[in-house]
Coordinates of C-alpha atoms and ligand atoms in Angstrom, one line a residue:
M1 CA -2.7 -3.4 -120.4
G2 CA -1.7 -3.5 -116.8
R3 CA -0.5 -6.6 -115.0
S4 CA -3.9 -7.3 -113.5
E5 CA -5.5 -7.3 -116.9
V6 CA -2.8 -9.6 -118.3
L7 CA -3.1 -11.9 -115.3
M8 CA -6.9 -12.0 -115.5
E9 CA -6.7 -13.0 -119.2
R10 CA -4.4 -15.9 -118.2
A11 CA -6.4 -16.8 -115.1
Q12 CA -9.7 -17.0 -117.0
K13 CA -8.3 -19.7 -119.3
V14 CA -7.5 -22.1 -116.4
I15 CA -9.7 -21.0 -113.4
P16 CA -13.5 -20.6 -113.6
G17 CA -14.0 -16.8 -113.9
G18 CA -10.3 -16.4 -113.2
V19 CA -10.8 -16.5 -109.5
N20 CA -11.0 -19.1 -106.7
S21 CA -14.0 -17.4 -105.1
P22 CA -16.7 -15.7 -107.1
V23 CA -17.0 -12.4 -105.2
R24 CA -13.3 -11.6 -106.1
A25 CA -14.2 -11.4 -109.8
Y26 CA -15.6 -7.8 -109.6
S27 CA -18.6 -9.0 -111.7
S28 CA -21.1 -6.6 -110.2
V29 CA -18.8 -3.6 -110.5
G30 CA -17.7 -4.3 -114.1
M31 CA -14.0 -4.0 -113.7
T32 CA -11.0 -6.2 -113.9
P33 CA -10.0 -7.4 -110.4
R34 CA -6.8 -6.1 -109.0
F35 CA -4.3 -9.0 -108.6
I36 CA -2.6 -8.5 -105.3
Q37 CA 1.2 -8.9 -104.9
R38 CA 1.6 -8.2 -101.2
A39 CA 0.1 -6.5 -98.2
D40 CA 1.5 -4.9 -95.1
G41 CA -0.4 -3.3 -92.2
P42 CA -3.4 -1.5 -93.5
Y43 CA -2.1 -1.5 -97.1
I44 CA -2.4 -3.8 -100.0
Y45 CA -0.4 -3.6 -103.2
D46 CA -1.5 -4.8 -106.6
A47 CA 0.6 -6.4 -109.4
D48 CA 1.1 -2.9 -111.0
G49 CA 2.5 -1.6 -107.7
N50 CA -0.6 0.5 -106.9
K51 CA -1.1 1.0 -103.1
Y52 CA -4.5 0.9 -101.4
I53 CA -5.9 1.3 -97.9
D54 CA -7.5 -2.1 -97.5
Y55 CA -11.0 -2.4 -96.1
I56 CA -11.5 -6.1 -97.3
C57 CA -8.8 -7.4 -94.9
S58 CA -9.1 -10.8 -96.6
W59 CA -12.9 -10.6 -95.9
G60 CA -12.3 -10.3 -92.2
P61 CA -9.3 -12.4 -91.0
M62 CA -6.7 -9.6 -91.0
I63 CA -8.0 -7.8 -87.9
L64 CA -4.5 -7.0 -86.8
G65 CA -3.6 -5.7 -90.2
H66 CA -1.6 -7.6 -92.9
N67 CA 1.8 -9.2 -92.2
N68 CA 1.6 -8.8 -88.4
E69 CA 5.2 -9.5 -87.3
I70 CA 4.4 -11.7 -84.3
V71 CA 2.0 -13.9 -86.4
R72 CA 4.4 -14.0 -89.3
E73 CA 7.5 -15.0 -87.3
A74 CA 5.6 -17.6 -85.4
V75 CA 4.5 -19.2 -88.7
I76 CA 8.0 -19.1 -90.1
R77 CA 9.3 -20.9 -86.9
A78 CA 6.5 -23.4 -87.0
C79 CA 7.3 -24.3 -90.6
E80 CA 10.8 -25.4 -89.5
N81 CA 9.2 -28.1 -87.4
G82 CA 7.2 -29.5 -90.4
M83 CA 4.1 -28.6 -92.2
S84 CA 1.5 -31.2 -91.4
F85 CA 1.4 -34.4 -89.3
G86 CA -2.2 -35.8 -89.3
A87 CA -1.8 -36.4 -85.6
P88 CA -2.7 -34.4 -82.5
T89 CA -0.4 -31.6 -81.4
E90 CA -0.1 -29.4 -78.3
L91 CA -0.9 -26.4 -80.5
E92 CA -4.5 -27.7 -81.0
V93 CA -4.9 -28.1 -77.2
Q94 CA -3.5 -24.6 -76.6
I95 CA -5.9 -22.8 -79.0
A96 CA -8.9 -24.9 -77.8
E97 CA -8.0 -24.1 -74.2
L98 CA -7.7 -20.4 -75.0
I99 CA -11.1 -20.3 -76.6
T100 CA -12.9 -22.5 -74.0
E101 CA -11.3 -20.7 -71.0
S102 CA -12.1 -17.2 -72.5
I103 CA -15.6 -17.8 -73.9
P104 CA -18.0 -19.3 -71.3
H105 CA -20.5 -20.8 -73.8
I106 CA -17.8 -22.6 -75.7
E107 CA -17.3 -25.8 -73.5
M108 CA -15.7 -27.8 -76.4
V109 CA -14.5 -26.8 -79.9
R110 CA -13.6 -28.7 -83.0
M111 CA -11.2 -27.3 -85.6
V112 CA -12.0 -27.6 -89.4
N113 CA -10.7 -25.8 -92.4
S114 CA -13.3 -23.2 -93.4
G115 CA -16.4 -21.4 -92.3
T116 CA -18.4 -23.6 -94.7
E117 CA -17.1 -26.7 -93.0
A118 CA -17.8 -25.3 -89.6
V119 CA -21.4 -24.5 -90.4
M120 CA -22.2 -27.8 -92.1
S121 CA -20.7 -29.7 -89.2
A122 CA -22.5 -27.7 -86.5
I123 CA -25.8 -28.3 -88.3
R124 CA -25.1 -32.0 -88.4
A125 CA -24.3 -32.0 -84.7
A126 CA -27.5 -30.2 -84.0
R127 CA -29.5 -32.7 -86.1
G128 CA -27.7 -35.6 -84.4
Y129 CA -28.4 -34.1 -80.9
T130 CA -32.1 -33.4 -81.5
G131 CA -32.9 -36.2 -83.8
R132 CA -34.7 -33.7 -86.0
D133 CA -34.1 -32.9 -89.7
K134 CA -35.3 -29.3 -90.4
I135 CA -33.3 -26.1 -89.9
I136 CA -34.3 -22.4 -90.1
K137 CA -32.0 -19.9 -91.8
F138 CA -32.7 -16.3 -92.7
S139 CA -33.1 -14.7 -96.2
G140 CA -29.9 -12.8 -97.1
C141 CA -27.7 -14.6 -94.5
Y142 CA -24.8 -16.6 -96.0
H143 CA -23.4 -19.6 -94.2
G144 CA -20.9 -20.9 -96.7
H145 CA -21.6 -23.1 -99.8
S146 CA -22.8 -26.4 -98.4
D147 CA -25.8 -27.7 -100.3
G148 CA -28.4 -27.3 -97.6
L149 CA -27.5 -23.6 -96.9
L150 CA -27.7 -22.3 -100.5
V151 CA -31.2 -21.1 -100.0
D152 CA -32.0 -17.4 -100.2
A153 CA -28.4 -16.9 -99.4
G154 CA -26.4 -13.6 -99.3
S155 CA -22.8 -12.7 -100.2
G156 CA -21.8 -13.8 -103.7
L157 CA -25.2 -15.3 -104.5
M158 CA -27.0 -12.0 -103.7
T159 CA -24.3 -10.1 -105.6
A160 CA -25.1 -12.3 -108.6
G161 CA -28.8 -12.0 -108.0
V162 CA -29.2 -15.7 -107.7
P163 CA -30.2 -16.7 -104.1
G164 CA -29.7 -20.4 -104.9
S165 CA -27.3 -22.6 -106.9
A166 CA -27.5 -25.0 -109.8
G167 CA -26.4 -28.5 -108.9
V168 CA -28.2 -28.6 -105.5
P169 CA -30.9 -31.4 -105.5
A170 CA -34.3 -30.5 -104.0
G171 CA -33.7 -33.2 -101.5
C172 CA -30.8 -31.2 -100.1
T173 CA -32.8 -28.1 -99.4
K174 CA -36.2 -29.5 -98.5
D175 CA -35.4 -29.4 -94.8
T176 CA -34.1 -25.8 -95.0
L177 CA -36.8 -23.3 -94.0
T178 CA -36.3 -19.6 -94.5
A179 CA -37.4 -16.8 -92.2
V180 CA -37.1 -13.0 -92.3
Y181 CA -34.2 -11.4 -90.4
N182 CA -35.4 -9.3 -87.5
D183 CA -38.9 -10.7 -87.8
L184 CA -39.5 -13.2 -84.9
S185 CA -43.1 -13.9 -86.1
S186 CA -41.7 -15.4 -89.3
V187 CA -39.7 -17.8 -87.1
S188 CA -42.5 -18.7 -84.8
A189 CA -44.7 -19.4 -87.8
L190 CA -42.2 -22.0 -89.0
F191 CA -42.0 -23.7 -85.7
D192 CA -45.9 -23.8 -85.5
A193 CA -46.0 -25.3 -89.0
N194 CA -43.3 -27.8 -88.2
P195 CA -43.9 -28.9 -84.6
E196 CA -40.9 -30.8 -83.1
Q197 CA -39.2 -31.1 -86.5
I198 CA -36.8 -28.2 -86.3
A199 CA -33.3 -29.1 -85.1
A200 CA -31.7 -25.7 -85.2
V201 CA -32.0 -22.0 -86.0
I202 CA -28.8 -20.7 -87.6
V203 CA -28.3 -16.9 -87.7
E204 CA -25.6 -14.4 -88.4
P205 CA -26.0 -12.4 -85.1
V206 CA -25.0 -9.4 -87.2
A207 CA -25.9 -10.1 -90.7
A208 CA -23.0 -9.1 -92.9
N209 CA -23.6 -10.9 -96.2
M210 CA -26.5 -8.7 -97.4
G211 CA -24.4 -5.7 -96.5
V212 CA -24.4 -5.1 -92.8
V213 CA -27.8 -5.5 -91.1
L214 CA -28.0 -5.2 -87.3
P215 CA -30.2 -7.3 -85.1
K216 CA -33.1 -5.1 -83.8
D217 CA -33.4 -4.6 -80.1
T218 CA -34.7 -8.0 -78.7
F219 CA -34.3 -10.1 -81.9
L220 CA -31.4 -12.3 -80.7
S221 CA -32.8 -12.7 -77.1
D222 CA -36.2 -13.5 -78.6
L223 CA -34.6 -16.2 -80.8
R224 CA -32.9 -17.6 -77.6
K225 CA -36.2 -17.8 -75.8
L226 CA -38.0 -19.3 -78.8
C227 CA -35.4 -22.0 -79.3
D228 CA -35.6 -22.9 -75.6
K229 CA -39.3 -23.2 -75.8
E230 CA -39.2 -25.3 -79.0
G231 CA -36.2 -27.5 -78.0
A232 CA -34.2 -26.3 -81.0
V233 CA -30.4 -25.6 -81.0
L234 CA -29.5 -21.9 -81.5
I235 CA -26.5 -21.6 -83.7
F236 CA -24.7 -18.2 -84.0
D237 CA -22.7 -18.2 -87.2
E238 CA -19.9 -16.0 -86.0
V239 CA -17.5 -16.6 -89.0
I240 CA -17.5 -12.8 -89.4
T241 CA -18.4 -11.4 -86.0
G242 CA -16.4 -14.0 -84.0
F243 CA -13.3 -12.4 -82.3
R244 CA -14.2 -9.1 -84.2
L245 CA -17.0 -7.5 -82.2
A246 CA -15.4 -8.7 -79.0
F247 CA -13.2 -11.7 -78.2
G248 CA -16.4 -13.5 -77.4
G249 CA -17.9 -12.2 -80.6
A250 CA -21.5 -11.0 -81.0
A251 CA -22.6 -13.4 -78.2
E252 CA -20.5 -11.3 -75.8
Y253 CA -21.3 -8.0 -77.5
Y254 CA -25.1 -8.5 -77.3
G255 CA -25.2 -10.7 -74.2
V256 CA -27.1 -13.5 -75.8
T257 CA -25.8 -17.1 -75.4
P258 CA -26.1 -19.5 -78.3
D259 CA -25.9 -23.3 -78.0
L260 CA -23.3 -23.7 -80.8
V261 CA -21.1 -21.2 -82.5
T262 CA -19.3 -21.4 -85.8
Y263 CA -16.0 -19.6 -86.5
G264 CA -13.7 -18.9 -89.4
K265 CA -11.6 -16.0 -90.7
I266 CA -10.0 -14.4 -87.7
I267 CA -9.5 -17.7 -85.9
G268 CA -7.0 -18.7 -88.5
G269 CA -4.9 -15.6 -88.5
G270 CA -4.9 -15.6 -92.3
M271 CA -4.6 -19.4 -92.7
P272 CA -7.5 -21.7 -93.6
V273 CA -9.2 -22.4 -90.3
G274 CA -12.8 -22.8 -89.3
A275 CA -14.2 -24.2 -86.0
Y276 CA -17.5 -25.0 -84.3
G277 CA -18.1 -25.4 -80.6
G278 CA -20.5 -24.8 -77.7
K279 CA -22.4 -27.0 -75.3
K280 CA -20.4 -30.1 -74.3
E281 CA -23.5 -32.3 -74.4
I282 CA -24.0 -31.3 -78.1
M283 CA -20.3 -31.4 -79.0
E284 CA -19.9 -34.9 -77.5
M285 CA -22.3 -36.1 -80.2
V286 CA -19.3 -35.7 -82.6
A287 CA -17.0 -38.6 -83.5
P288 CA -15.1 -40.3 -82.2
V289 CA -17.0 -39.8 -78.9
G290 CA -20.5 -39.7 -80.5
T291 CA -22.2 -40.8 -83.6
V292 CA -22.1 -37.6 -85.6
Y293 CA -19.3 -38.1 -88.1
Q294 CA -17.0 -35.2 -89.2
A295 CA -13.3 -35.4 -90.2
G296 CA -10.6 -33.5 -92.0
T297 CA -7.0 -34.3 -93.2
L298 CA -5.7 -30.8 -92.4
S299 CA -8.0 -30.0 -89.5
G300 CA -5.8 -28.6 -86.7
N301 CA -2.9 -28.2 -89.1
P302 CA 0.1 -27.0 -87.0
I303 CA 1.0 -24.0 -89.2
A304 CA -2.6 -22.8 -89.3
M305 CA -3.0 -23.4 -85.5
T306 CA 0.2 -21.4 -85.0
A307 CA -1.2 -18.4 -87.0
G308 CA -4.6 -18.6 -85.3
L309 CA -3.1 -19.0 -81.8
A310 CA -0.7 -16.1 -82.3
Q311 CA -3.5 -13.8 -83.5
L312 CA -6.1 -14.9 -80.9
T313 CA -3.5 -14.5 -78.1
I314 CA -2.8 -10.9 -79.2
L315 CA -6.5 -10.1 -79.3
H316 CA -7.1 -11.8 -75.9
D317 CA -4.3 -10.1 -74.1
D318 CA -5.1 -6.6 -75.4
P319 CA -8.8 -5.7 -75.0
Q320 CA -7.9 -2.1 -75.9
I321 CA -7.8 -3.3 -79.5
Y322 CA -11.6 -3.7 -79.4
A323 CA -12.2 -0.3 -77.8
E324 CA -10.1 1.3 -80.6
L325 CA -11.9 -0.7 -83.3
E326 CA -15.2 0.5 -81.9
R327 CA -14.1 4.1 -81.7
K328 CA -12.5 4.2 -85.2
G329 CA -15.4 2.3 -86.8
S330 CA -17.9 4.6 -85.3
R331 CA -16.0 7.6 -86.5
L332 CA -15.6 6.3 -90.1
Y333 CA -19.2 5.1 -90.5
T334 CA -21.0 8.0 -88.9
E335 CA -18.9 10.6 -90.8
M336 CA -19.6 8.7 -94.1
A337 CA -23.3 9.1 -93.3
A338 CA -22.9 12.8 -92.4
L339 CA -21.0 13.5 -95.7
A340 CA -23.7 11.8 -97.8
D341 CA -26.3 13.9 -96.0
T342 CA -24.3 17.0 -96.7
Y343 CA -24.3 16.3 -100.4
S344 CA -28.0 15.1 -100.3
R345 CA -27.0 11.6 -101.5
P346 CA -29.3 8.7 -100.4
L347 CA -27.0 6.5 -98.2
T348 CA -28.0 4.3 -95.3
V349 CA -25.0 3.4 -93.2
N350 CA -25.3 0.4 -90.9
H351 CA -22.4 -0.3 -88.6
V352 CA -21.3 -2.0 -85.4
G353 CA -17.8 -2.0 -84.1
S354 CA -15.4 -2.3 -87.0
L355 CA -18.0 -3.7 -89.3
G356 CA -20.1 -1.5 -91.5
C357 CA -21.4 -0.7 -95.0
G358 CA -23.2 2.1 -96.9
F359 CA -26.4 1.1 -98.8
F360 CA -27.2 3.3 -101.7
T361 CA -30.8 3.9 -100.7
D362 CA -32.6 6.2 -98.3
R363 CA -34.6 3.3 -96.8
T364 CA -33.9 1.8 -93.4
I365 CA -32.3 -1.5 -94.0
E366 CA -33.5 -4.2 -91.5
N367 CA -33.7 -7.3 -93.8
Y368 CA -33.0 -8.9 -97.2
E369 CA -35.9 -7.2 -99.0
D370 CA -34.8 -3.8 -97.7
A371 CA -31.2 -4.5 -98.8
K372 CA -32.3 -5.4 -102.3
T373 CA -33.7 -1.9 -102.8
S374 CA -30.1 -0.6 -102.9
D375 CA -28.9 1.1 -106.1
T376 CA -26.2 -1.3 -107.2
A377 CA -25.2 0.8 -110.2
A378 CA -24.6 3.7 -107.8
F379 CA -22.5 1.4 -105.6
A380 CA -20.5 0.3 -108.6
E381 CA -19.6 4.0 -109.4
Y382 CA -18.7 4.6 -105.8
F383 CA -16.5 1.4 -105.7
K384 CA -14.7 2.4 -109.0
Y385 CA -14.0 5.9 -107.8
M386 CA -12.7 4.8 -104.4
L387 CA -10.5 2.1 -106.0
N388 CA -9.0 4.6 -108.4
H389 CA -8.3 6.8 -105.5
G390 CA -6.5 4.2 -103.4
I391 CA -9.3 2.7 -101.3
H392 CA -9.7 -1.1 -101.6
L393 CA -13.4 -1.9 -100.8
A394 CA -15.4 -5.1 -101.2
P395 CA -16.6 -5.2 -104.8
S396 CA -20.3 -5.7 -103.9
Q397 CA -23.1 -3.7 -102.3
F398 CA -23.9 -6.8 -100.3
E399 CA -20.6 -7.2 -98.4
A400 CA -19.1 -5.4 -95.5
M401 CA -16.2 -3.0 -94.8
F402 CA -13.6 -4.4 -92.3
L403 CA -11.3 -2.2 -90.2
S404 CA -8.1 -3.5 -88.7
A405 CA -6.2 -2.5 -85.6
V406 CA -3.7 -0.7 -87.7
H407 CA -6.1 1.6 -89.6
T408 CA -5.1 4.9 -88.0
D409 CA -7.2 8.0 -87.6
E410 CA -5.1 9.6 -90.4
L411 CA -6.1 6.8 -92.8
I412 CA -9.7 7.2 -91.8
D413 CA -9.4 10.9 -92.6
E414 CA -7.9 10.0 -96.0
T415 CA -10.7 7.6 -96.6
L416 CA -13.3 10.2 -95.7
T417 CA -11.5 12.7 -98.0
Q418 CA -11.7 10.4 -100.9
F419 CA -15.4 9.6 -100.1
E420 CA -16.1 13.3 -100.2
G421 CA -14.3 13.6 -103.5
Y422 CA -16.6 10.9 -104.8
L423 CA -19.7 12.7 -103.6
Q424 CA -18.5 16.0 -105.0
Q425 CA -18.0 14.6 -108.5
A426 CA -21.0 12.2 -108.6
Ligands
LIG1 P1 -15.7 -19.8 -95.8 O1 -16.1 -21.2 -96.2 O2 -15.7 -18.8 -96.9 O3 -14.5 -19.7 -94.9 O4 -16.9 -19.2 -94.8 C1 -18.2 -19.2 -95.2 C2 -19.0 -18.2 -94.4 C3 -19.8 -18.7 -93.4 N1 -20.5 -17.8 -92.6 C4 -20.4 -16.5 -92.8 C5 -21.2 -15.6 -91.9 C6 -19.6 -16.0 -93.8 O5 -19.5 -14.6 -94.0 C7 -18.9 -16.8 -94.6 C8 -18.0 -16.3 -95.8 N2 -18.0 -14.9 -96.0 C9 -17.6 -14.5 -97.3 C10 -17.7 -13.0 -97.4 N3 -19.1 -12.5 -97.3 C11 -16.3 -15.0 -97.8 C12 -15.8 -14.4 -99.0 C13 -15.9 -15.3 -100.2 O6 -16.9 -16.0 -100.3 O7 -14.9 -15.2 -101.0

């Protein structure tokens, strides 16, 4: 048995499923997860010393690659000043100023500790601001694991084939309405059926938790217009797309302005950070200024702020990073599609910027129902082959591939070579 197998046996005795987040368990691909010992640049190394080109990148945060020297050294220095104070620090002001000065639609921002916390807080602010209870989400979108959002959810729930969760009382989800991604009429119908009751529409502007599903031509701008007409708050959940598609996220990339935005992943530079922000009139509903309560012991933690500020500063100061991510992402994903076509294998590749995924189906994938037609057994075979040939992918058809700034053209060539090897032997 390798170290990962030994560690998994130990882990399963003391941690549910041996993991601290379900998607890491490799359940849908029927393998023992690789226990990771270290990571550097585009590479990750498991407990048996195997080296992989990493396309999980910690599920998005490591956009600069692992162990970025500037971020690491800043964190080490910050630790020498103390780990946590539970009091305001200049660091929190600096990162908030960087975000609000660089992203026009973010007038104020509040730091929390995860994407889940950011989303639940943004929804509470929207409800407090409008005085309305209902929200609209989209099937297949995942917004973290707060009770009210575990409805027709993507990510690990979709991987497990259970769009909901036990332990969530009906009272927690009765105000959560579900629409079809890319289908504006399904949203309008919900507004018509619930006049003046809907506080917010929350959407992943690029859905990346049912695999990657792009917004169709006017979907996001149509949502903007509909929310304006109905007096509802438009929330972009940019936990994945924020600071990835552009510094201003999908809002900048697609030119559509949300009222609130939620962040996670990249904003923390690898440390646990989430955030929500947007219109000042909504954000000033939040305590201690307003009557919407939200709090957190480690919110704005100085070590986490140091990592986030260092990473965001690098991204802000070097826009060429995004141009390169776009170029390399486009090359990787279009060449994957071309190879599958050469070998007559059904593969629909959806991608934008450095985000992408291959669906094992020949259908066009525009929503949750389309995504569910994918051949997850074929995906599992692909995943296993690539892992055994040094490519570390998300262990689920319904997740995304993440490129970092240090994935070179040579590594993309190596990845494509391994992908062709998979196609040749399949
Ligand atoms: P966290 O609470 O995991 O930081 O963020 C929740 C969240 C919110 N919104 C979006 C769009 C997200 O993608 C996520 C979390 N993403 C998953 C990956 N699909 C995290 C990986 C995991 O659950 O282990």
